[in-house]
Amino acid sequence: MRRKYVGRFIFRVAVFLAVGALAVFDPEAFGVMEPGGFFSRFSLLHVLWVIWIGDMVLKLFPVPGTLALGAAKQLGPFYVPAKSPPGKEEIRAYFADQNRRALQVFGAWTVLGAAIAFLWGQGFLGNQGLLLIAVFFYVCDLFCVLFWCPFRSWFLKNRCCTTCRIFNWDHLMMVTPLVCINSFYCRSLVVGAVFVLAVWEYRVFHDSERFFEGTNEALKCKNCTDLLCGKRMGSRVGKENRRKTDEGSGEFFRQ
């Protein structure tokens, strides 16, 4: 899985460079971000729109072997009940702490979004700048997964991406700069990202046992199927689970 995500990271860097090149050599391509611009002419930015919408759909309907457990754990097939779960008080304390930390992340990101909106409103950033920032966040998302995550280090204090409380917040964070623009291109991406977030949060509260390694055996380090951290560790069972996941069978998650 880590190799797949490295490939996706390289692809996202290429997308960022391509959008930057468009801003220099074909600024009219950004007309799709204007009201009515989406349906007036074709631009390479339509391709980017399709990619982002497709990513959001995959977050709701993940394909075995293509999406990290950190995102897929919200779904029933990826839940393996723990044999010896902690008591209700410990579970309640865990989620109270994680929800508090998630609110801190939301507050910090809201401040950043407000700063971007202020710069746009004052004319320091145009529509091109907003999209470039969004694509930059698109790259940073996988940088956080593969290399270093400030949200994990400064706020959440979780072990890794597999146990991340806000894993599926990525699209809303990514499209935050586009909130400023009232057009189909931007509004559709924002609405899609909000829907992905709403589904995630609903499942956090409705199916909370899926999100805690104390209650979901699949999230434990010894059963890791992703190795996004880059560490070759885990039990024999975990290695067998990784083999099954790489083959796309997903049998471990349906046991």
CSV table of C-alpha atoms in Angstrom, one decimal:
chain,number,residue,atom,x,y,z
A,1,MET,CA,0.0,0.0,0.0
A,2,ARG,CA,2.8,2.4,0.8
A,3,ARG,CA,4.2,1.9,-2.8
A,4,LYS,CA,0.8,2.8,-4.2
A,5,TYR,CA,0.6,5.9,-2.1
A,6,VAL,CA,4.1,6.9,-3.1
A,7,GLY,CA,3.0,6.6,-6.7
A,8,ARG,CA,-0.1,8.7,-6.0
A,9,PHE,CA,2.1,11.3,-4.3
A,10,ILE,CA,4.3,11.6,-7.4
A,11,PHE,CA,1.1,11.9,-9.5
A,12,ARG,CA,-0.1,14.7,-7.3
A,13,VAL,CA,3.2,16.6,-7.6
A,14,ALA,CA,2.8,16.3,-11.3
A,15,VAL,CA,-0.7,17.7,-11.1
A,16,PHE,CA,0.5,20.6,-9.1
A,17,LEU,CA,3.2,21.4,-11.7
A,18,ALA,CA,0.7,21.0,-14.5
A,19,VAL,CA,-1.8,23.5,-12.9
A,20,GLY,CA,1.1,25.9,-12.3
A,21,ALA,CA,2.0,25.6,-16.0
A,22,LEU,CA,-1.6,26.3,-16.9
A,23,ALA,CA,-1.5,29.4,-14.8
A,24,VAL,CA,1.5,30.7,-16.7
A,25,PHE,CA,0.8,29.5,-20.3
A,26,ASP,CA,-3.0,29.2,-20.5
A,27,PRO,CA,-4.6,31.4,-17.8
A,28,GLU,CA,-7.9,31.3,-19.7
A,29,ALA,CA,-8.2,27.7,-18.7
A,30,PHE,CA,-9.2,28.9,-15.2
A,31,GLY,CA,-12.4,30.4,-16.7
A,32,VAL,CA,-14.1,27.1,-15.7
A,33,MET,CA,-14.0,28.4,-12.1
A,34,GLU,CA,-16.1,31.4,-13.1
A,35,PRO,CA,-19.9,31.3,-12.8
A,36,GLY,CA,-21.2,29.5,-15.9
A,37,GLY,CA,-17.6,28.7,-17.0
A,38,PHE,CA,-17.8,25.0,-16.3
A,39,PHE,CA,-20.2,24.4,-19.2
A,40,SER,CA,-18.8,27.0,-21.6
A,41,ARG,CA,-15.6,25.4,-22.7
A,42,PHE,CA,-13.4,22.4,-22.1
A,43,SER,CA,-10.2,22.8,-20.0
A,44,LEU,CA,-7.7,20.4,-18.5
A,45,LEU,CA,-9.1,21.6,-15.2
A,46,HIS,CA,-12.2,19.5,-16.0
A,47,VAL,CA,-10.0,16.5,-15.8
A,48,LEU,CA,-8.8,17.6,-12.3
A,49,TRP,CA,-12.5,18.0,-11.3
A,50,VAL,CA,-13.3,14.5,-12.5
A,51,ILE,CA,-10.2,13.1,-10.5
A,52,TRP,CA,-11.3,14.9,-7.3
A,53,ILE,CA,-14.9,13.8,-7.6
A,54,GLY,CA,-13.8,10.3,-8.3
A,55,ASP,CA,-11.6,10.3,-5.2
A,56,MET,CA,-14.6,11.4,-3.1
A,57,VAL,CA,-16.7,8.5,-4.5
A,58,LEU,CA,-13.9,6.1,-3.6
A,59,LYS,CA,-13.9,7.4,0.0
A,60,LEU,CA,-17.5,6.3,0.2
A,61,PHE,CA,-17.2,3.1,-1.7
A,62,PRO,CA,-13.6,1.9,-1.3
A,63,VAL,CA,-12.2,-0.9,-3.5
A,64,PRO,CA,-10.3,-3.6,-1.6
A,65,GLY,CA,-6.6,-3.1,-2.0
A,66,THR,CA,-6.7,0.4,-3.3
A,67,LEU,CA,-7.6,2.5,-0.2
A,68,ALA,CA,-5.8,2.7,3.1
A,69,LEU,CA,-7.6,1.2,6.1
A,70,GLY,CA,-7.4,4.7,7.7
A,71,ALA,CA,-10.2,5.7,5.3
A,72,ALA,CA,-11.9,2.4,4.8
A,73,LYS,CA,-12.3,1.6,8.5
A,74,GLN,CA,-15.6,3.4,8.6
A,75,LEU,CA,-17.3,0.5,6.7
A,76,GLY,CA,-18.6,-2.7,8.2
A,77,PRO,CA,-16.5,-5.1,6.2
A,78,PHE,CA,-13.3,-3.5,7.6
A,79,TYR,CA,-14.4,-4.0,11.2
A,80,VAL,CA,-13.1,-7.0,13.2
A,81,PRO,CA,-14.4,-7.0,16.8
A,82,ALA,CA,-11.7,-7.1,19.4
A,83,LYS,CA,-11.6,-10.3,21.5
A,84,SER,CA,-11.0,-8.3,24.8
A,85,PRO,CA,-12.4,-4.8,24.3
A,86,PRO,CA,-11.8,-2.2,27.0
A,87,GLY,CA,-14.6,-1.0,29.3
A,88,LYS,CA,-17.2,1.5,28.4
A,89,GLU,CA,-15.6,4.3,30.5
A,90,GLU,CA,-12.2,3.8,28.7
A,91,ILE,CA,-13.9,3.8,25.3
A,92,ARG,CA,-15.9,7.0,26.2
A,93,ALA,CA,-12.8,8.7,27.5
A,94,TYR,CA,-10.9,7.8,24.3
A,95,PHE,CA,-13.5,9.3,22.0
A,96,ALA,CA,-14.0,12.4,24.2
A,97,ASP,CA,-10.3,13.1,23.9
A,98,GLN,CA,-10.2,12.4,20.1
A,99,ASN,CA,-13.2,14.6,19.5
A,100,ARG,CA,-11.7,17.4,21.5
A,101,ARG,CA,-8.5,17.2,19.5
A,102,ALA,CA,-10.4,17.0,16.2
A,103,LEU,CA,-12.2,20.2,17.1
A,104,GLN,CA,-8.8,21.8,17.7
A,105,VAL,CA,-7.8,20.8,14.1
A,106,PHE,CA,-11.0,22.2,12.8
A,107,GLY,CA,-10.5,25.5,14.6
A,108,ALA,CA,-6.9,25.8,13.3
A,109,TRP,CA,-8.0,25.0,9.7
A,110,THR,CA,-10.8,27.4,9.9
A,111,VAL,CA,-8.4,30.2,10.9
A,112,LEU,CA,-6.2,29.3,7.9
A,113,GLY,CA,-9.2,29.2,5.6
A,114,ALA,CA,-10.3,32.6,6.9
A,115,ALA,CA,-6.8,34.0,6.2
A,116,ILE,CA,-6.9,32.7,2.6
A,117,ALA,CA,-10.4,34.2,2.1
A,118,PHE,CA,-9.2,37.5,3.5
A,119,LEU,CA,-6.2,37.6,1.0
A,120,TRP,CA,-8.6,36.8,-1.8
A,121,GLY,CA,-11.1,39.4,-0.7
A,122,GLN,CA,-8.3,42.0,-0.6
A,123,GLY,CA,-7.2,41.1,-4.1
A,124,PHE,CA,-3.9,39.5,-3.1
A,125,LEU,CA,-5.1,36.2,-4.5
A,126,GLY,CA,-7.1,35.5,-7.6
A,127,ASN,CA,-9.0,32.4,-8.7
A,128,GLN,CA,-5.8,31.0,-10.1
A,129,GLY,CA,-4.1,31.4,-6.7
A,130,LEU,CA,-7.0,29.8,-4.9
A,131,LEU,CA,-6.9,26.7,-7.1
A,132,LEU,CA,-3.1,26.5,-6.8
A,133,ILE,CA,-3.4,26.5,-3.0
A,134,ALA,CA,-6.1,23.8,-3.2
A,135,VAL,CA,-3.8,21.6,-5.4
A,136,PHE,CA,-0.9,22.3,-3.0
A,137,PHE,CA,-3.1,21.0,-0.2
A,138,TYR,CA,-3.8,18.0,-2.5
A,139,VAL,CA,-0.1,17.3,-2.5
A,140,CYS,CA,0.3,18.0,1.2
A,141,ASP,CA,-2.4,15.5,2.1
A,142,LEU,CA,-0.2,12.5,1.0
A,143,PHE,CA,3.0,14.2,2.3
A,144,CYS,CA,1.3,13.9,5.7
A,145,VAL,CA,0.4,10.3,5.1
A,146,LEU,CA,3.9,9.2,3.9
A,147,PHE,CA,6.4,11.5,5.6
A,148,TRP,CA,5.3,13.8,8.4
A,149,CYS,CA,1.9,14.9,9.6
A,150,PRO,CA,1.6,18.1,11.7
A,151,PHE,CA,-2.0,17.2,12.7
A,152,ARG,CA,-0.8,13.9,14.3
A,153,SER,CA,2.3,15.5,15.9
A,154,TRP,CA,0.6,18.7,17.2
A,155,PHE,CA,-3.0,17.9,17.8
A,156,LEU,CA,-4.2,14.3,17.5
A,157,LYS,CA,-1.2,12.4,19.0
A,158,ASN,CA,-2.4,9.2,17.4
A,159,ARG,CA,-0.1,6.3,16.5
A,160,CYS,CA,-0.5,6.4,12.7
A,161,CYS,CA,-2.8,7.1,9.8
A,162,THR,CA,-4.7,3.9,10.4
A,163,THR,CA,-6.0,5.2,13.7
A,164,CYS,CA,-6.5,8.8,12.5
A,165,ARG,CA,-9.7,10.4,13.7
A,166,ILE,CA,-9.8,12.8,10.8
A,167,PHE,CA,-8.5,10.7,7.9
A,168,ASN,CA,-11.5,11.5,5.6
A,169,TRP,CA,-11.4,15.2,6.3
A,170,ASP,CA,-8.7,15.5,3.6
A,171,HIS,CA,-11.0,16.6,0.7
A,172,LEU,CA,-12.8,19.3,2.7
A,173,MET,CA,-9.4,20.6,3.8
A,174,MET,CA,-8.2,20.5,0.2
A,175,VAL,CA,-11.1,22.4,-1.3
A,176,THR,CA,-11.2,25.0,1.5
A,177,PRO,CA,-9.9,27.8,-0.7
A,178,LEU,CA,-12.6,27.2,-3.3
A,179,VAL,CA,-15.3,28.1,-0.8
A,180,CYS,CA,-14.7,31.7,-1.8
A,181,ILE,CA,-15.9,31.2,-5.4
A,182,ASN,CA,-19.6,30.9,-6.3
A,183,SER,CA,-19.4,28.7,-9.4
A,184,PHE,CA,-20.5,25.2,-10.3
A,185,TYR,CA,-16.8,24.0,-10.5
A,186,CYS,CA,-16.1,25.1,-7.0
A,187,ARG,CA,-19.4,24.6,-5.3
A,188,SER,CA,-19.7,21.0,-6.6
A,189,LEU,CA,-16.3,20.1,-5.1
A,190,VAL,CA,-17.2,21.8,-1.8
A,191,VAL,CA,-20.6,20.0,-1.6
A,192,GLY,CA,-19.0,16.7,-2.4
A,193,ALA,CA,-16.3,17.2,0.2
A,194,VAL,CA,-18.9,18.2,2.9
A,195,PHE,CA,-20.9,15.1,2.1
A,196,VAL,CA,-17.9,12.8,2.5
A,197,LEU,CA,-17.1,14.5,5.8
A,198,ALA,CA,-20.8,14.2,7.0
A,199,VAL,CA,-20.8,10.5,6.2
A,200,TRP,CA,-17.5,10.1,8.1
A,201,GLU,CA,-18.7,12.0,11.2
A,202,TYR,CA,-22.0,10.1,11.2
A,203,ARG,CA,-20.2,6.8,11.3
A,204,VAL,CA,-17.8,8.0,13.9
A,205,PHE,CA,-20.7,8.6,16.3
A,206,HIS,CA,-23.0,5.8,15.1
A,207,ASP,CA,-20.4,3.1,14.6
A,208,SER,CA,-17.7,4.3,16.9
A,209,GLU,CA,-16.4,0.8,17.6
A,210,ARG,CA,-14.9,0.7,14.0
A,211,PHE,CA,-12.6,3.7,14.8
A,212,PHE,CA,-10.8,2.6,17.9
A,213,GLU,CA,-8.1,-0.1,17.9
A,214,GLY,CA,-9.3,-1.2,21.3
A,215,THR,CA,-12.5,-2.3,19.8
A,216,ASN,CA,-11.5,-3.0,16.2
A,217,GLU,CA,-8.8,-5.7,15.8
A,218,ALA,CA,-8.0,-4.6,12.2
A,219,LEU,CA,-6.5,-1.3,13.4
A,220,LYS,CA,-3.9,-2.9,15.7
A,221,CYS,CA,-0.3,-2.6,14.6
A,222,LYS,CA,0.2,-6.4,14.5
A,223,ASN,CA,-2.6,-6.7,12.0
A,224,CYS,CA,-1.5,-3.8,9.7
A,225,THR,CA,-2.3,-4.3,6.1
A,226,ASP,CA,-1.0,-1.0,4.8
A,227,LEU,CA,2.5,-0.3,6.2
A,228,LEU,CA,2.1,3.4,5.3
A,229,CYS,CA,4.5,4.2,8.2
A,230,GLY,CA,7.2,2.3,6.2
A,231,LYS,CA,8.0,-0.1,9.1
A,232,ARG,CA,8.1,-3.8,8.3
A,233,MET,CA,6.5,-5.1,11.5
A,234,GLY,CA,3.6,-7.2,12.7
A,235,SER,CA,2.7,-10.7,13.5
A,236,ARG,CA,2.5,-13.7,11.1
A,237,VAL,CA,-1.3,-13.0,11.0
A,238,GLY,CA,-0.6,-9.4,10.1
A,239,LYS,CA,1.7,-10.5,7.2
A,240,GLU,CA,-0.9,-12.9,5.9
A,241,ASN,CA,-3.5,-10.1,6.1
A,242,ARG,CA,-1.2,-7.9,4.0
A,243,ARG,CA,-0.8,-10.7,1.4
A,244,LYS,CA,-4.6,-11.0,1.1
A,245,THR,CA,-5.1,-7.3,0.8
A,246,ASP,CA,-2.4,-7.0,-1.8
A,247,GLU,CA,-4.2,-9.7,-3.8
A,248,GLY,CA,-7.4,-7.7,-3.5
A,249,SER,CA,-9.4,-10.5,-1.8
A,250,GLY,CA,-10.1,-8.6,1.4
A,251,GLU,CA,-11.0,-11.9,3.1
A,252,PHE,CA,-9.5,-10.8,6.4
A,253,PHE,CA,-12.1,-8.0,6.6
A,254,ARG,CA,-15.0,-10.3,6.0
A,255,GLN,CA,-14.0,-13.0,8.5
